[in-house]
Short mmCIF file of C-alpha atoms in Angstrom, two decimals:
data_model
loop_
_atom_site.label_atom_id
_atom_site.label_comp_id
_atom_site.label_asym_id
_atom_site.label_seq_id
_atom_site.Cartn_x
_atom_site.Cartn_y
_atom_site.Cartn_z
CA MET A 2 -46.56 11.05 -8.83
CA LYS A 3 -46.54 14.56 -10.23
CA MET A 4 -43.01 15.71 -11.11
CA GLY A 5 -41.90 19.17 -10.08
CA ARG A 6 -40.38 21.62 -12.50
CA TRP A 7 -36.57 21.44 -12.82
CA SER A 8 -34.65 24.70 -12.57
CA SER A 9 -31.08 25.69 -11.85
CA LYS A 10 -29.63 28.55 -9.90
CA LEU A 11 -26.03 29.78 -9.82
CA VAL A 12 -24.77 32.09 -7.10
CA VAL A 13 -21.20 33.41 -7.31
CA ASN A 14 -19.33 35.00 -4.37
CA ILE A 15 -15.64 35.66 -3.79
CA GLY A 16 -14.00 32.26 -3.52
CA VAL A 17 -17.24 30.29 -3.47
CA VAL A 18 -19.63 28.89 -6.01
CA VAL A 19 -22.91 27.44 -4.79
CA LEU A 20 -24.79 25.14 -7.14
CA CYS A 21 -28.42 24.34 -6.34
CA TRP A 22 -30.68 21.99 -8.24
CA VAL A 23 -34.30 22.48 -7.36
CA VAL A 24 -37.20 20.12 -7.91
CA GLY A 25 -40.34 22.14 -7.42
CA THR A 26 -39.62 24.02 -4.19
CA SER A 27 -37.34 21.40 -2.53
CA ALA A 28 -33.53 21.80 -2.84
CA LYS A 29 -32.03 18.35 -3.42
CA ALA A 30 -28.25 18.74 -3.54
CA VAL A 31 -26.28 21.79 -2.53
CA VAL A 32 -22.53 21.80 -3.03
CA SER A 33 -20.30 24.72 -2.08
CA THR A 34 -17.04 25.03 -4.03
CA TYR A 35 -14.06 27.00 -2.70
CA ASN A 36 -11.27 27.78 -5.17
CA VAL A 37 -7.85 28.15 -3.55
CA VAL A 38 -6.84 30.75 -6.15
CA SER A 39 -9.82 32.95 -5.30
CA LEU A 40 -8.68 32.81 -1.68
CA GLY A 41 -5.04 33.73 -2.20
CA GLY A 42 -3.26 30.74 -3.71
CA LYS A 43 -1.06 31.18 -6.77
CA GLY A 44 -0.24 28.41 -9.20
CA ASP A 45 3.05 29.87 -10.41
CA GLY A 46 5.27 27.33 -8.65
CA LYS A 47 7.03 30.10 -6.72
CA THR A 48 4.56 31.78 -4.38
CA GLU A 49 3.94 30.00 -1.09
CA SER A 50 0.19 29.30 -1.10
CA SER A 51 -0.60 27.68 2.25
CA LYS A 52 -2.87 30.54 3.35
CA GLY A 53 -5.13 30.15 0.31
CA PHE A 54 -5.43 26.39 0.89
CA LEU A 55 -6.16 26.75 4.58
CA ALA A 56 -8.71 29.50 3.92
CA ALA A 57 -10.54 27.25 1.45
CA TRP A 58 -10.44 24.37 3.92
CA ASP A 59 -11.81 26.52 6.74
CA LYS A 60 -14.76 27.54 4.60
CA ALA A 61 -15.43 23.98 3.46
CA CYS A 62 -15.13 22.64 6.98
CA SER A 63 -17.47 25.31 8.35
CA SER A 64 -20.10 24.69 5.65
CA THR A 65 -23.21 22.77 6.62
CA ASN A 66 -23.54 21.70 2.98
CA PRO A 67 -21.32 19.25 1.08
CA ALA A 68 -18.25 21.18 -0.03
CA VAL A 69 -15.40 21.09 -2.54
CA VAL A 70 -11.94 22.55 -2.10
CA TYR A 71 -10.82 23.06 -5.69
CA VAL A 72 -7.19 23.31 -6.79
CA PRO A 73 -7.16 24.38 -10.45
CA PRO A 74 -4.39 23.53 -12.95
CA GLY A 75 -1.06 25.05 -11.97
CA ARG A 76 1.90 24.41 -9.67
CA PHE A 77 1.26 25.39 -6.06
CA LEU A 78 4.15 25.70 -3.60
CA LEU A 79 3.18 24.75 -0.05
CA LYS A 80 4.95 24.56 3.26
CA ASN A 81 3.53 22.00 5.65
CA VAL A 82 -0.26 22.31 5.92
CA VAL A 83 -2.63 20.66 8.39
CA PHE A 84 -6.32 20.26 7.52
CA THR A 85 -8.13 19.56 10.76
CA GLY A 86 -11.68 18.51 11.68
CA GLN A 87 -14.18 18.29 13.24
CA CYS A 88 -16.15 19.73 10.35
CA LYS A 89 -19.83 20.65 10.12
CA ASN A 90 -20.43 18.33 7.18
CA ARG A 91 -19.23 14.84 6.27
CA ALA A 92 -18.86 15.30 2.52
CA ILE A 93 -15.80 17.38 1.67
CA THR A 94 -13.96 16.71 -1.58
CA PHE A 95 -10.43 18.02 -1.99
CA ARG A 96 -10.30 18.08 -5.79
CA ILE A 97 -6.82 18.65 -7.22
CA ALA A 98 -6.40 19.44 -10.92
CA GLY A 99 -2.87 20.78 -10.54
CA THR A 100 0.42 19.91 -8.84
CA LEU A 101 1.32 20.60 -5.22
CA LEU A 102 5.03 21.25 -4.62
CA ALA A 103 6.93 20.79 -1.38
CA PRO A 104 9.85 23.17 -0.79
CA SER A 105 12.97 21.93 -2.58
CA ASP A 106 14.97 22.97 0.51
CA TYR A 107 14.29 20.03 2.84
CA THR A 108 15.30 22.02 5.94
CA ILE A 109 12.04 23.99 5.67
CA LEU A 110 10.08 20.89 6.68
CA THR A 111 12.60 19.69 9.29
CA ASN A 112 10.19 20.02 12.21
CA SER A 113 7.17 18.61 10.38
CA PRO A 114 6.43 14.87 10.37
CA ASN A 115 4.03 15.41 7.45
CA TRP A 116 4.05 17.81 4.54
CA ILE A 117 0.28 17.56 3.96
CA SER A 118 -1.82 16.29 6.84
CA PHE A 119 -5.50 15.51 7.43
CA GLN A 120 -6.43 15.03 11.09
CA TYR A 121 -9.71 14.18 12.82
CA VAL A 122 -11.73 14.34 9.61
CA ASN A 123 -14.82 12.32 8.68
CA GLY A 124 -16.10 11.88 5.14
CA VAL A 125 -13.26 13.52 3.19
CA THR A 126 -12.30 12.57 -0.38
CA ILE A 127 -8.91 13.57 -1.80
CA SER A 128 -9.18 13.31 -5.58
CA GLY A 129 -6.68 13.62 -8.41
CA GLY A 130 -3.60 15.75 -8.79
CA ILE A 131 0.11 15.33 -8.24
CA LEU A 132 1.87 15.68 -4.89
CA ASP A 133 5.55 16.35 -5.56
CA GLY A 134 7.65 15.98 -2.41
CA GLN A 135 10.85 17.13 -4.17
CA GLY A 136 12.88 14.81 -1.95
CA THR A 137 15.98 14.54 -4.15
CA SER A 138 18.21 16.79 -2.07
CA LEU A 139 17.35 14.97 1.17
CA TRP A 140 18.03 11.56 -0.41
CA LYS A 141 21.43 12.87 -1.52
CA CYS A 142 22.18 13.85 2.06
CA LYS A 143 21.06 10.47 3.42
CA ASN A 144 23.10 8.58 0.85
CA SER A 145 26.22 10.58 1.72
CA PRO A 146 28.56 10.03 4.72
CA SER A 147 26.81 12.90 6.52
CA THR A 148 25.15 12.11 9.85
CA ASN A 149 23.29 15.41 10.12
CA CYS A 150 20.43 14.66 7.75
CA PRO A 151 16.88 15.13 9.09
CA THR A 152 14.39 12.29 8.93
CA GLY A 153 12.24 14.02 6.33
CA ALA A 154 8.51 14.55 5.98
CA THR A 155 5.80 12.14 4.87
CA THR A 156 4.03 13.56 1.81
CA LEU A 157 0.42 12.77 2.86
CA GLY A 158 -0.49 11.83 6.41
CA ILE A 159 -4.04 10.87 7.38
CA SER A 160 -4.54 10.32 11.09
CA ASN A 161 -7.34 9.76 13.59
CA SER A 162 -9.91 9.95 10.81
CA LYS A 163 -12.67 7.84 9.29
CA ASN A 164 -14.56 7.40 6.03
CA VAL A 165 -11.75 8.84 3.92
CA LYS A 166 -11.09 8.22 0.21
CA VAL A 167 -7.87 8.87 -1.72
CA LEU A 168 -8.70 8.53 -5.42
CA GLY A 169 -6.42 8.91 -8.44
CA VAL A 170 -3.69 10.75 -6.55
CA THR A 171 -0.07 10.60 -7.76
CA SER A 172 2.73 10.97 -5.21
CA LEU A 173 6.19 11.80 -6.56
CA ASN A 174 9.59 11.80 -4.87
CA SER A 175 8.55 12.02 -1.25
CA GLN A 176 11.20 13.02 1.28
CA MET A 177 10.22 10.02 3.39
CA PHE A 178 7.02 7.92 3.32
CA HIS A 179 4.59 8.83 0.56
CA ILE A 180 1.26 8.08 2.29
CA VAL A 181 0.65 7.14 5.93
CA ILE A 182 -2.68 5.95 7.34
CA ASN A 183 -2.50 6.11 11.14
CA GLY A 184 -5.28 5.57 13.68
CA CYS A 185 -8.02 5.52 11.04
CA ASN A 186 -11.18 3.57 10.23
CA ASN A 187 -12.65 2.89 6.79
CA VAL A 188 -10.10 4.38 4.40
CA LYS A 189 -10.12 3.59 0.67
CA LEU A 190 -7.19 4.23 -1.65
CA GLN A 191 -7.91 3.60 -5.32
CA GLY A 192 -6.02 4.36 -8.52
CA VAL A 193 -3.08 5.75 -6.57
CA LYS A 194 0.37 6.03 -8.17
CA VAL A 195 3.58 6.29 -6.19
CA MET A 196 6.83 7.05 -8.00
CA ALA A 197 10.37 7.44 -6.67
CA PRO A 198 13.72 5.94 -7.69
CA GLY A 199 14.78 2.56 -6.35
CA ASN A 200 17.65 4.16 -4.43
CA SER A 201 15.52 6.74 -2.59
CA PRO A 202 15.87 5.87 1.12
CA ASN A 203 12.90 5.32 3.47
CA THR A 204 10.34 6.24 0.82
CA ASP A 205 7.69 3.62 1.66
CA GLY A 206 4.74 3.87 -0.71
CA ILE A 207 1.79 3.35 1.63
CA HIS A 208 2.18 2.70 5.36
CA VAL A 209 -0.78 1.54 7.45
CA GLN A 210 -0.80 1.26 11.24
CA LEU A 211 -3.29 1.29 14.11
CA SER A 212 -6.09 1.30 11.53
CA THR A 213 -9.10 -0.87 10.67
CA GLY A 214 -10.92 -1.35 7.40
CA VAL A 215 -8.33 0.05 4.97
CA THR A 216 -8.72 -0.91 1.29
CA ILE A 217 -6.03 -0.40 -1.38
CA LEU A 218 -7.16 -1.02 -4.98
CA ASN A 219 -5.70 -0.67 -8.48
CA THR A 220 -2.50 0.96 -7.27
CA LYS A 221 0.99 1.15 -8.81
CA ILE A 222 4.00 1.73 -6.59
CA GLY A 223 7.64 2.13 -7.49
CA THR A 224 9.91 3.40 -4.72
CA GLY A 225 13.08 2.87 -2.69
CA ASP A 226 11.54 1.02 0.25
CA ASP A 227 8.43 -1.07 0.94
CA CYS A 228 5.66 -0.62 -1.60
CA VAL A 229 3.20 -1.22 1.24
CA SER A 230 4.29 -1.50 4.88
CA ILE A 231 1.85 -2.77 7.48
CA GLY A 232 2.51 -1.77 11.06
CA PRO A 233 1.19 -2.78 14.48
CA GLY A 234 -2.52 -2.43 15.14
CA THR A 235 -3.62 -3.02 11.54
CA ALA A 236 -6.79 -5.10 11.09
CA ASN A 237 -9.09 -5.91 8.16
CA LEU A 238 -6.75 -4.64 5.45
CA TRP A 239 -7.70 -5.56 1.86
CA MET A 240 -5.27 -5.01 -1.04
CA GLU A 241 -6.19 -5.92 -4.61
CA ASN A 242 -4.68 -5.38 -8.04
CA LEU A 243 -1.35 -3.91 -6.98
CA ALA A 244 1.86 -3.48 -8.98
CA CYS A 245 5.11 -3.13 -7.04
CA GLY A 246 8.56 -2.33 -8.37
CA PRO A 247 11.10 -1.07 -7.82
CA GLY A 248 10.92 -1.41 -4.06
CA HIS A 249 11.22 -3.78 -1.13
CA GLY A 250 7.89 -5.54 -1.65
CA ILE A 251 4.89 -5.70 0.66
CA SER A 252 5.90 -6.09 4.29
CA ILE A 253 3.97 -6.88 7.42
CA GLY A 254 6.28 -5.26 9.90
CA SER A 255 8.66 -4.72 11.17
CA LEU A 256 6.76 -5.93 14.23
CA GLY A 257 7.98 -6.38 17.78
CA LYS A 258 10.02 -3.22 18.12
CA ASP A 259 8.20 -2.53 21.41
CA ALA A 260 7.67 -5.00 24.23
CA LYS A 261 3.96 -4.18 24.39
CA GLU A 262 2.54 -3.86 20.92
CA ALA A 263 -0.78 -4.32 19.11
CA GLY A 264 -0.91 -7.16 16.61
CA VAL A 265 -1.79 -7.43 12.91
CA GLN A 266 -4.71 -9.55 11.72
CA ASN A 267 -7.05 -10.17 8.79
CA VAL A 268 -4.80 -8.95 6.00
CA THR A 269 -5.47 -10.02 2.40
CA LEU A 270 -3.47 -9.36 -0.75
CA ARG A 271 -5.21 -10.53 -3.93
CA THR A 272 -3.83 -10.12 -7.44
CA ALA A 273 -0.45 -8.43 -7.41
CA THR A 274 2.70 -8.26 -9.51
CA PHE A 275 6.18 -7.73 -8.11
CA ARG A 276 8.86 -6.82 -10.64
CA GLY A 277 12.54 -6.69 -9.74
CA THR A 278 11.87 -6.02 -6.08
CA GLN A 279 14.04 -6.91 -3.09
CA ASN A 280 11.19 -8.91 -1.54
CA GLY A 281 7.79 -10.14 -2.60
CA VAL A 282 5.48 -10.85 0.34
CA ARG A 283 7.30 -10.53 3.65
CA ILE A 284 6.55 -10.77 7.36
CA LYS A 285 9.34 -9.45 9.57
CA SER A 286 9.76 -8.98 13.30
CA TRP A 287 12.50 -7.81 15.56
CA GLY A 288 14.51 -10.54 17.25
CA ARG A 289 13.45 -9.63 20.78
CA GLN A 290 10.56 -10.06 23.17
CA SER A 291 7.21 -8.55 22.32
CA SER A 292 3.49 -9.15 22.80
CA GLY A 293 2.84 -8.57 19.09
CA PHE A 294 1.39 -11.05 16.59
CA ALA A 295 0.52 -11.53 12.92
CA ARG A 296 -2.36 -13.87 12.10
CA LYS A 297 -5.02 -14.58 9.50
CA ILE A 298 -2.91 -13.40 6.58
CA VAL A 299 -3.66 -14.35 2.94
CA PHE A 300 -1.46 -13.77 -0.11
CA GLN A 301 -3.10 -15.02 -3.30
CA GLN A 302 -2.81 -14.70 -7.08
CA VAL A 303 0.63 -13.13 -6.99
CA THR A 304 3.14 -12.95 -9.85
CA MET A 305 6.86 -12.60 -9.10
CA VAL A 306 9.25 -11.39 -11.82
CA ASP A 307 12.93 -11.66 -10.82
CA VAL A 308 12.23 -10.99 -7.15
CA GLU A 309 15.14 -11.54 -4.76
CA ASN A 310 13.08 -13.01 -1.90
CA PRO A 311 9.61 -13.88 -3.22
CA ILE A 312 8.25 -15.43 0.00
CA VAL A 313 9.91 -14.67 3.32
CA ILE A 314 9.21 -14.64 7.05
CA ASP A 315 12.11 -13.07 8.92
CA GLN A 316 11.87 -13.10 12.71
CA LYS A 317 15.50 -12.20 13.27
CA TYR A 318 15.30 -8.62 12.05
CA CYS A 319 17.95 -6.62 13.90
CA PRO A 320 19.15 -3.55 12.02
CA ARG A 321 22.61 -2.38 13.03
CA ASN A 322 22.65 -5.20 15.62
CA GLU A 323 21.19 -2.85 18.23
CA GLY A 324 19.08 -4.13 21.12
CA CYS A 325 18.49 -7.65 19.86
CA PRO A 326 21.61 -9.77 19.23
CA GLY A 327 21.28 -13.16 20.87
CA LYS A 328 17.57 -12.72 21.61
CA VAL A 329 14.52 -14.37 20.04
CA SER A 330 11.34 -12.79 18.71
CA GLY A 331 8.26 -12.82 20.89
CA VAL A 332 5.97 -12.04 17.94
CA ARG A 333 3.64 -14.96 17.17
CA VAL A 334 3.04 -15.65 13.47
CA SER A 335 0.14 -17.96 12.62
CA ASP A 336 -2.52 -18.79 10.04
CA VAL A 337 -0.69 -17.50 6.96
CA THR A 338 -1.77 -18.70 3.49
CA TYR A 339 0.23 -18.45 0.26
CA GLN A 340 -2.06 -19.38 -2.63
CA ASP A 341 -1.37 -19.31 -6.37
CA ILE A 342 2.05 -17.65 -6.14
CA ARG A 343 3.98 -17.96 -9.42
CA GLY A 344 6.99 -16.55 -11.21
CA THR A 345 10.75 -16.25 -10.93
CA SER A 346 13.18 -15.73 -8.09
CA ALA A 347 16.38 -13.73 -8.55
CA THR A 348 18.06 -15.82 -5.84
CA GLU A 349 18.31 -19.52 -5.19
CA VAL A 350 16.22 -19.48 -2.00
CA ALA A 351 12.75 -18.53 -3.22
CA VAL A 352 10.88 -19.48 -0.03
CA LYS A 353 12.35 -18.75 3.38
CA PHE A 354 10.63 -19.17 6.74
CA ASP A 355 13.09 -18.08 9.45
CA CYS A 356 10.83 -18.12 12.49
CA SER A 357 11.29 -17.61 16.22
CA ALA A 358 12.75 -20.50 18.22
CA ALA A 359 10.62 -19.46 21.20
CA ASN A 360 7.43 -18.93 19.16
CA PRO A 361 7.54 -21.07 16.00
CA CYS A 362 5.36 -20.08 13.06
CA ASN A 363 2.17 -22.17 13.00
CA GLY A 364 -0.50 -22.79 10.40
CA ILE A 365 1.62 -21.84 7.38
CA ARG A 366 -0.16 -23.06 4.23
CA LEU A 367 1.32 -23.33 0.75
CA GLN A 368 -1.23 -23.91 -2.02
CA ASP A 369 -0.15 -23.99 -5.67
CA VAL A 370 3.16 -22.21 -5.35
CA LYS A 371 5.44 -22.39 -8.39
CA LEU A 372 8.63 -20.35 -8.29
CA SER A 373 11.64 -21.03 -10.50
CA TYR A 374 15.26 -19.94 -10.44
CA ASN A 375 16.78 -20.25 -13.86
CA LYS A 376 20.08 -18.51 -13.40
CA LYS A 377 23.08 -20.50 -14.53
CA LYS A 378 25.84 -21.11 -12.02
CA LYS A 379 29.50 -21.74 -12.69
CA ASN A 380 31.14 -24.72 -11.08
CA ASN A 381 34.80 -25.51 -11.65
CA LYS A 382 34.16 -29.26 -11.72
CA ASP A 383 30.91 -29.46 -13.64
CA GLY A 384 31.16 -26.39 -15.83
CA ILE A 385 27.92 -24.42 -16.18
CA ILE A 386 24.90 -26.03 -14.57
CA ASN A 387 21.30 -25.00 -14.04
CA THR A 388 20.27 -24.52 -10.43
CA SER A 389 16.72 -24.94 -9.19
CA ALA A 390 14.94 -22.85 -6.56
CA GLN A 391 15.20 -23.89 -2.94
CA ALA A 392 13.06 -23.55 0.18
CA SER A 393 14.41 -23.01 3.68
CA CYS A 394 12.52 -23.53 6.95
CA SER A 395 13.49 -22.87 10.54
CA ASN A 396 10.94 -23.25 13.37
CA ALA A 397 8.02 -23.29 10.93
CA LYS A 398 5.06 -25.67 10.91
CA GLY A 399 2.35 -26.01 8.31
CA SER A 400 1.13 -27.83 5.21
CA ALA A 401 1.48 -27.84 1.43
CA SER A 402 -0.98 -28.83 -1.30
CA GLY A 403 -1.26 -28.66 -5.07
CA ILE A 404 1.78 -27.84 -7.21
CA ILE A 405 4.65 -26.83 -4.94
CA GLN A 406 7.93 -25.63 -6.42
CA PRO A 407 10.39 -25.51 -4.81
CA SER A 408 9.55 -28.56 -2.71
CA SER A 409 8.03 -27.65 0.65
CA CYS A 410 10.24 -27.67 3.71
CA LEU A 411 7.32 -27.44 6.13
#
C-alpha cells in the first residue's frame, strides 16, 4: 500500500486550538482544545472562574470533533458548576493541570448538592488535577453543638451518565462526600486519591448507587467516613488494589432505609489494605422491613492492620434509634465470600455476623481467613494475659474452609 505524505497543520483561535494530522488528503484525528483561561478563567485563587469553565464546556460539548477542556496550572476558584450533556461528540477530556478551589465559606454552596457536577454525559474523561473542597469550616460547625449546619456539598457528582473515566484525580477536604456515582453505566475510576482527616464528618471517599459496571482501580482513600460506600441499585462493581485509612472501611449499605428498595449484587473487592480503620469489609442494613438485598459479594486478598471490625455484617443498624427499635431487617444477605483475609484486629471480635432474625444470612463462605488480636488484657486474678481473636454469629449460615482464625462460628 502506498503511504500518503504526513503533514501537520495548526490553527489558533481565541480559546481554541485545533490540531489536525493529515495522511495524504484524509484527516485522521481532529481534537479541539478549549483553554478556560482564554475564555475568562483566572488561576489566581481569588477570582470566581465558573463562567470561563462553562464557556469552555459549551464549546467542547457543541463540537462535532473530540474535544479537550484544558485547565492550566494555577488555582481556580469556582462556585458550583454543572456540566450537562447531551453533547455532539462522545470524546471530551476535562484535563486539569491545576487546582480547583471551592469557596471557603460553606454557606455559598448551601443550596447545591454538588460542587462540581457532570450530568447526562457520554464518553467524558476527567483527568488529573486537584479538587479542593475546603470543607474545614463546615466540619468545625458539624463537630460543634450547633444544629444549624448545612449538609454540605459533594465535591464531584456524576449522574445519569455512561462511559465516563476519572483518572489521576485528587480530592481534598470535601465538605461532604468526595465522589458520587449515581444512575450511571460503565464508569472507571483509576489512580484516584482522596484525602481528608479521620475526624471529618460524612466525607465518604467514593459512593456508588443505582449504577452498573463501575470499576475502581489503584486508588488510595483516607477520610472521616466510608472509604467506599455502596448504595442500593449497585450491580457489577469491581474494586481492585485499594488502600483505605483512616476511615470507616468499605461498606455495602446502609441498605433497607426504604421499604421498597433496589438491591446490590455482583460486587467484588480484590487486593486491598485497611490500616487503622473503624471497619474493614462491612455489610449493613437498617433494622426494619425492606425489599432490599445484597448477594453475590466477594472480598478477597485483603490485609487488615489494626482494624476495629475487620469483617462485619450488621443488620441492626439504627442510628439515633429512630424508626427501627424493636424491628428486624427485611434485607436479604446471601452468597458472600471472604477469601484470603489476613492481618490484625484492634478489638477482640474480629468476625461478626449479626444478621436478621426474620431473614438470616445464607451462603456465607470463609476461605483462608487469619485474623489475630494480640493486645494484652489485664485481669486481677491472672495478671496480664494474651487474648485471642473471637468470632460472633447470630442468624448466619454458611461454611468455612482452609485456615480459619478465629474459629468459625457458622
